[in-house]
Amino acid sequence: MSKDLSLFIGQLLRNPREISAVVPSSRALAMAMAAPLGPGIGPVAEFGPGTGRITREILARGVSPRDLVLYEMNGAFCERLRQTFPAVRVVNRPAQDAARDFAGRLGAVVSGLPLLSIPEPVQRDILAAAFKALAPGGIFIQFTYGPKPPVAQEVRQALGISALPGPRVWHNLPPARVYIYRRAAENIAAM
Ligand SMILES: C[S@@+](CC[C@H](N)C(=O)[O-])C[C@H]1O[C@@H](n2cnc3c(N)ncnc32)[C@H](O)[C@@H]1O
């Protein structure tokens, strides 16, 4: 078993509610999450990077390590992320803090958070923080294992955001689908 997988499983057993996935994302899912990004996207925040599967693919898309910040609540994962990605800023604080740290400056948020198992009021705080942190035209990328979009309809309506479904990724345990959220008016313009 790889060092990252044994760390992930150890932390899952200690914090099942926060981690909420049996194994880290596959490379195929990580690539699909990072696919909308490129070197010109501007600052990017990743929410809930865990052991850094998606982080690696964000950097592979040409996002500079100086333009990437990782919000991870789990201290053991933060230590591993700092070892693996020494040039990337790792913040051992909740994703909700991105609103005050970036206020309208981010080009994208890439979220590996287990949104479906997060209570709706907390989900709303996380999405509100992301869209406060995002610049006009900024995107919020999220995967889900469920059949429906991962952000509750009430939260979408309250924040005025909408989603375009991305690809389904079969090569993941379990299979997942990627969604890209934008401010609703911007999604209409993008169609
Ligand atoms: C399902 S794991 C995903 C790990 C990784 N993104 C992947 O796809 O393999 C969810 C991660 O989100 C972190 N997390 C949960 N709630 C968080 C929050 N509010 N802010 C930051 N990280 C959070 C957990 O500690 C865990 O590392």
CSV table of C-alpha atoms and ligand atoms in Angstrom, one decimal:
chain,number,residue,atom,x,y,z
A,1,MET,CA,0.0,0.0,0.0
A,2,SER,CA,1.4,3.5,-0.9
A,3,LYS,CA,2.3,5.9,2.0
A,4,ASP,CA,-0.5,8.3,0.9
A,5,LEU,CA,-3.2,5.5,0.8
A,6,SER,CA,-2.3,4.3,4.3
A,7,LEU,CA,-2.4,7.9,5.6
A,8,PHE,CA,-5.8,8.4,3.9
A,9,ILE,CA,-7.3,5.2,5.4
A,10,GLY,CA,-5.8,6.0,8.9
A,11,GLN,CA,-7.4,9.5,8.8
A,12,LEU,CA,-10.7,8.1,7.4
A,13,LEU,CA,-10.9,5.8,10.5
A,14,ARG,CA,-10.3,8.8,12.8
A,15,ASN,CA,-12.5,11.4,11.0
A,16,PRO,CA,-15.1,9.5,8.9
A,17,ARG,CA,-17.5,12.5,8.7
A,18,GLU,CA,-15.0,15.0,7.4
A,19,ILE,CA,-13.3,12.6,4.9
A,20,SER,CA,-16.4,10.7,3.7
A,21,ALA,CA,-14.7,8.8,0.9
A,22,VAL,CA,-13.3,5.2,1.0
A,23,VAL,CA,-10.2,6.0,-1.1
A,24,PRO,CA,-8.6,9.1,-2.7
A,25,SER,CA,-9.9,10.2,-6.1
A,26,SER,CA,-8.5,8.3,-9.1
A,27,ARG,CA,-6.1,9.9,-11.5
A,28,ALA,CA,-8.9,9.9,-14.1
A,29,LEU,CA,-11.2,11.9,-11.8
A,30,ALA,CA,-8.4,14.2,-10.7
A,31,MET,CA,-7.6,15.0,-14.4
A,32,ALA,CA,-11.3,15.6,-15.2
A,33,MET,CA,-11.5,18.1,-12.2
A,34,ALA,CA,-8.4,20.0,-13.4
A,35,ALA,CA,-9.3,19.9,-17.1
A,36,PRO,CA,-11.0,23.4,-17.2
A,37,LEU,CA,-7.8,25.0,-15.7
A,38,GLY,CA,-4.8,26.5,-17.5
A,39,PRO,CA,-1.8,28.8,-16.9
A,40,GLY,CA,-3.9,31.9,-17.5
A,41,ILE,CA,-6.7,31.2,-15.0
A,42,GLY,CA,-5.3,33.3,-12.2
A,43,PRO,CA,-5.1,32.3,-8.5
A,44,VAL,CA,-6.7,28.9,-7.8
A,45,ALA,CA,-7.9,27.5,-4.4
A,46,GLU,CA,-8.4,23.9,-3.8
A,47,PHE,CA,-10.8,22.9,-1.0
A,48,GLY,CA,-10.2,19.6,0.8
A,49,PRO,CA,-7.1,18.3,-1.1
A,50,GLY,CA,-6.6,15.3,1.2
A,51,THR,CA,-3.3,13.7,0.1
A,52,GLY,CA,-3.1,15.8,-3.0
A,53,ARG,CA,-4.4,13.6,-5.9
A,54,ILE,CA,-6.2,16.6,-7.5
A,55,THR,CA,-3.4,19.1,-6.5
A,56,ARG,CA,-1.0,17.1,-8.7
A,57,GLU,CA,-3.2,17.4,-11.8
A,58,ILE,CA,-3.9,21.2,-11.2
A,59,LEU,CA,-0.2,21.8,-11.3
A,60,ALA,CA,0.1,19.5,-14.4
A,61,ARG,CA,-2.4,21.9,-16.2
A,62,GLY,CA,0.2,24.6,-15.9
A,63,VAL,CA,-1.1,26.5,-12.9
A,64,SER,CA,1.9,28.0,-11.1
A,65,PRO,CA,2.6,26.7,-7.6
A,66,ARG,CA,2.6,30.4,-6.5
A,67,ASP,CA,-1.0,30.7,-7.8
A,68,LEU,CA,-2.3,27.7,-5.9
A,69,VAL,CA,-3.5,27.7,-2.2
A,70,LEU,CA,-4.8,24.5,-0.5
A,71,TYR,CA,-7.4,24.7,2.3
A,72,GLU,CA,-7.3,21.5,4.3
A,73,MET,CA,-8.7,21.1,7.8
A,74,ASN,CA,-6.9,17.9,8.6
A,75,GLY,CA,-3.4,18.6,10.2
A,76,ALA,CA,-1.9,15.2,9.1
A,77,PHE,CA,-2.9,15.8,5.5
A,78,CYS,CA,-1.5,19.3,5.7
A,79,GLU,CA,1.9,18.0,6.8
A,80,ARG,CA,2.0,15.5,3.9
A,81,LEU,CA,0.9,18.2,1.4
A,82,ARG,CA,3.7,20.5,2.5
A,83,GLN,CA,6.3,17.7,2.0
A,84,THR,CA,4.9,16.7,-1.4
A,85,PHE,CA,4.3,20.3,-2.8
A,86,PRO,CA,6.9,22.5,-1.0
A,87,ALA,CA,6.2,25.5,-3.3
A,88,VAL,CA,2.4,25.5,-2.7
A,89,ARG,CA,0.8,27.4,0.2
A,90,VAL,CA,-1.1,25.0,2.5
A,91,VAL,CA,-3.6,26.5,4.9
A,92,ASN,CA,-4.7,24.4,7.8
A,93,ARG,CA,-8.0,26.2,8.1
A,94,PRO,CA,-11.6,25.6,6.8
A,95,ALA,CA,-12.4,26.3,3.2
A,96,GLN,CA,-14.9,29.0,4.4
A,97,ASP,CA,-11.9,31.3,5.2
A,98,ALA,CA,-11.2,31.7,1.4
A,99,ALA,CA,-13.8,34.5,1.3
A,100,ARG,CA,-11.8,36.9,3.5
A,101,ASP,CA,-8.4,35.7,2.2
A,102,PHE,CA,-9.2,36.3,-1.5
A,103,ALA,CA,-12.3,38.6,-1.8
A,104,GLY,CA,-13.1,38.6,-5.5
A,105,ARG,CA,-9.6,37.6,-6.8
A,106,LEU,CA,-9.7,33.8,-7.5
A,107,GLY,CA,-10.0,32.4,-11.0
A,108,ALA,CA,-11.2,29.0,-9.9
A,109,VAL,CA,-12.1,26.9,-6.9
A,110,VAL,CA,-11.5,23.2,-7.2
A,111,SER,CA,-13.4,21.3,-4.5
A,112,GLY,CA,-12.8,17.8,-3.3
A,113,LEU,CA,-15.1,18.3,-0.3
A,114,PRO,CA,-17.7,15.6,0.4
A,115,LEU,CA,-20.5,18.1,-0.2
A,116,LEU,CA,-23.3,15.5,-0.3
A,117,SER,CA,-22.6,14.5,3.3
A,118,ILE,CA,-22.2,18.1,4.6
A,119,PRO,CA,-25.3,19.6,6.3
A,120,GLU,CA,-27.0,22.1,4.0
A,121,PRO,CA,-26.3,25.2,6.2
A,122,VAL,CA,-22.5,24.4,6.1
A,123,GLN,CA,-22.8,23.6,2.4
A,124,ARG,CA,-24.3,27.1,1.9
A,125,ASP,CA,-21.5,28.8,3.9
A,126,ILE,CA,-18.8,27.0,1.8
A,127,LEU,CA,-20.4,27.9,-1.5
A,128,ALA,CA,-21.1,31.5,-0.4
A,129,ALA,CA,-17.4,31.8,0.6
A,130,ALA,CA,-16.2,30.4,-2.7
A,131,PHE,CA,-18.3,32.8,-4.7
A,132,LYS,CA,-17.2,35.8,-2.5
A,133,ALA,CA,-13.6,34.7,-3.2
A,134,LEU,CA,-14.1,34.2,-7.0
A,135,ALA,CA,-13.6,37.0,-9.5
A,136,PRO,CA,-16.2,37.7,-12.1
A,137,GLY,CA,-16.2,34.8,-14.5
A,138,GLY,CA,-14.7,32.5,-11.9
A,139,ILE,CA,-15.6,28.8,-11.8
A,140,PHE,CA,-16.3,26.4,-8.9
A,141,ILE,CA,-15.5,22.8,-9.9
A,142,GLN,CA,-17.0,19.9,-7.8
A,143,PHE,CA,-17.5,16.2,-8.2
A,144,THR,CA,-20.2,14.0,-6.9
A,145,TYR,CA,-20.8,10.3,-6.6
A,146,GLY,CA,-24.6,10.9,-6.6
A,147,PRO,CA,-27.1,11.0,-9.5
A,148,LYS,CA,-28.0,14.7,-8.9
A,149,PRO,CA,-25.9,17.9,-8.9
A,150,PRO,CA,-23.9,18.1,-5.7
A,151,VAL,CA,-25.1,21.6,-4.6
A,152,ALA,CA,-28.7,21.6,-3.1
A,153,GLN,CA,-31.3,23.5,-5.1
A,154,GLU,CA,-32.0,25.9,-2.2
A,155,VAL,CA,-28.3,26.8,-2.0
A,156,ARG,CA,-28.1,27.4,-5.8
A,157,GLN,CA,-31.1,29.6,-5.7
A,158,ALA,CA,-30.0,31.6,-2.7
A,159,LEU,CA,-26.6,32.3,-4.2
A,160,GLY,CA,-27.8,32.8,-7.8
A,161,ILE,CA,-25.5,30.1,-9.2
A,162,SER,CA,-26.0,27.3,-11.7
A,163,ALA,CA,-24.2,24.3,-13.0
A,164,LEU,CA,-23.1,22.8,-16.3
A,165,PRO,CA,-22.5,19.0,-16.0
A,166,GLY,CA,-19.1,17.8,-17.1
A,167,PRO,CA,-18.0,14.3,-17.9
A,168,ARG,CA,-18.9,11.1,-15.9
A,169,VAL,CA,-15.7,9.4,-14.8
A,170,TRP,CA,-16.2,5.6,-14.6
A,171,HIS,CA,-12.7,4.9,-13.6
A,172,ASN,CA,-13.1,5.9,-10.0
A,173,LEU,CA,-14.4,4.2,-6.8
A,174,PRO,CA,-17.3,4.9,-7.0
A,175,PRO,CA,-17.8,6.4,-10.5
A,176,ALA,CA,-18.3,10.2,-10.3
A,177,ARG,CA,-19.4,13.2,-12.3
A,178,VAL,CA,-17.8,16.6,-12.5
A,179,TYR,CA,-19.9,19.8,-12.3
A,180,ILE,CA,-18.8,23.4,-13.1
A,181,TYR,CA,-20.7,26.1,-11.2
A,182,ARG,CA,-20.8,29.7,-12.3
A,183,ARG,CA,-22.9,32.8,-11.4
A,184,ALA,CA,-26.1,32.0,-13.2
A,185,ALA,CA,-25.9,35.0,-15.6
A,186,GLU,CA,-22.4,33.9,-16.6
A,187,ASN,CA,-23.5,30.3,-17.3
A,188,ILE,CA,-26.2,31.6,-19.7
A,189,ALA,CA,-23.6,33.7,-21.5
A,190,ALA,CA,-21.2,30.6,-21.6
A,191,MET,CA,-23.8,28.4,-23.3
B,1,LIG,C1,-13.3,13.1,0.3
B,1,LIG,S1,-11.8,13.7,1.0
B,1,LIG,C2,-11.1,14.2,-0.6
B,1,LIG,C3,-9.6,14.2,-0.7
B,1,LIG,C4,-9.1,14.5,-2.1
B,1,LIG,N1,-9.6,15.8,-2.6
B,1,LIG,C5,-9.4,13.5,-3.1
B,1,LIG,O1,-10.2,13.7,-4.0
B,1,LIG,O2,-8.8,12.4,-3.0
B,1,LIG,C6,-12.3,15.3,1.7
B,1,LIG,C7,-11.3,16.2,2.3
B,1,LIG,O3,-11.9,17.4,2.7
B,1,LIG,C8,-11.4,17.8,4.0
B,1,LIG,N2,-12.4,18.8,4.5
B,1,LIG,C9,-13.6,18.5,5.0
B,1,LIG,N3,-14.3,19.6,5.3
B,1,LIG,C10,-13.4,20.6,5.0
B,1,LIG,C11,-13.5,22.1,5.1
B,1,LIG,N4,-14.6,22.7,5.6
B,1,LIG,N5,-12.4,22.8,4.8
B,1,LIG,C12,-11.3,22.2,4.3
B,1,LIG,N6,-11.1,20.9,4.2
B,1,LIG,C13,-12.2,20.1,4.6
B,1,LIG,C14,-11.1,16.5,4.7
B,1,LIG,O4,-10.2,16.7,5.7
B,1,LIG,C15,-10.6,15.6,3.6
B,1,LIG,O5,-9.2,15.7,3.4
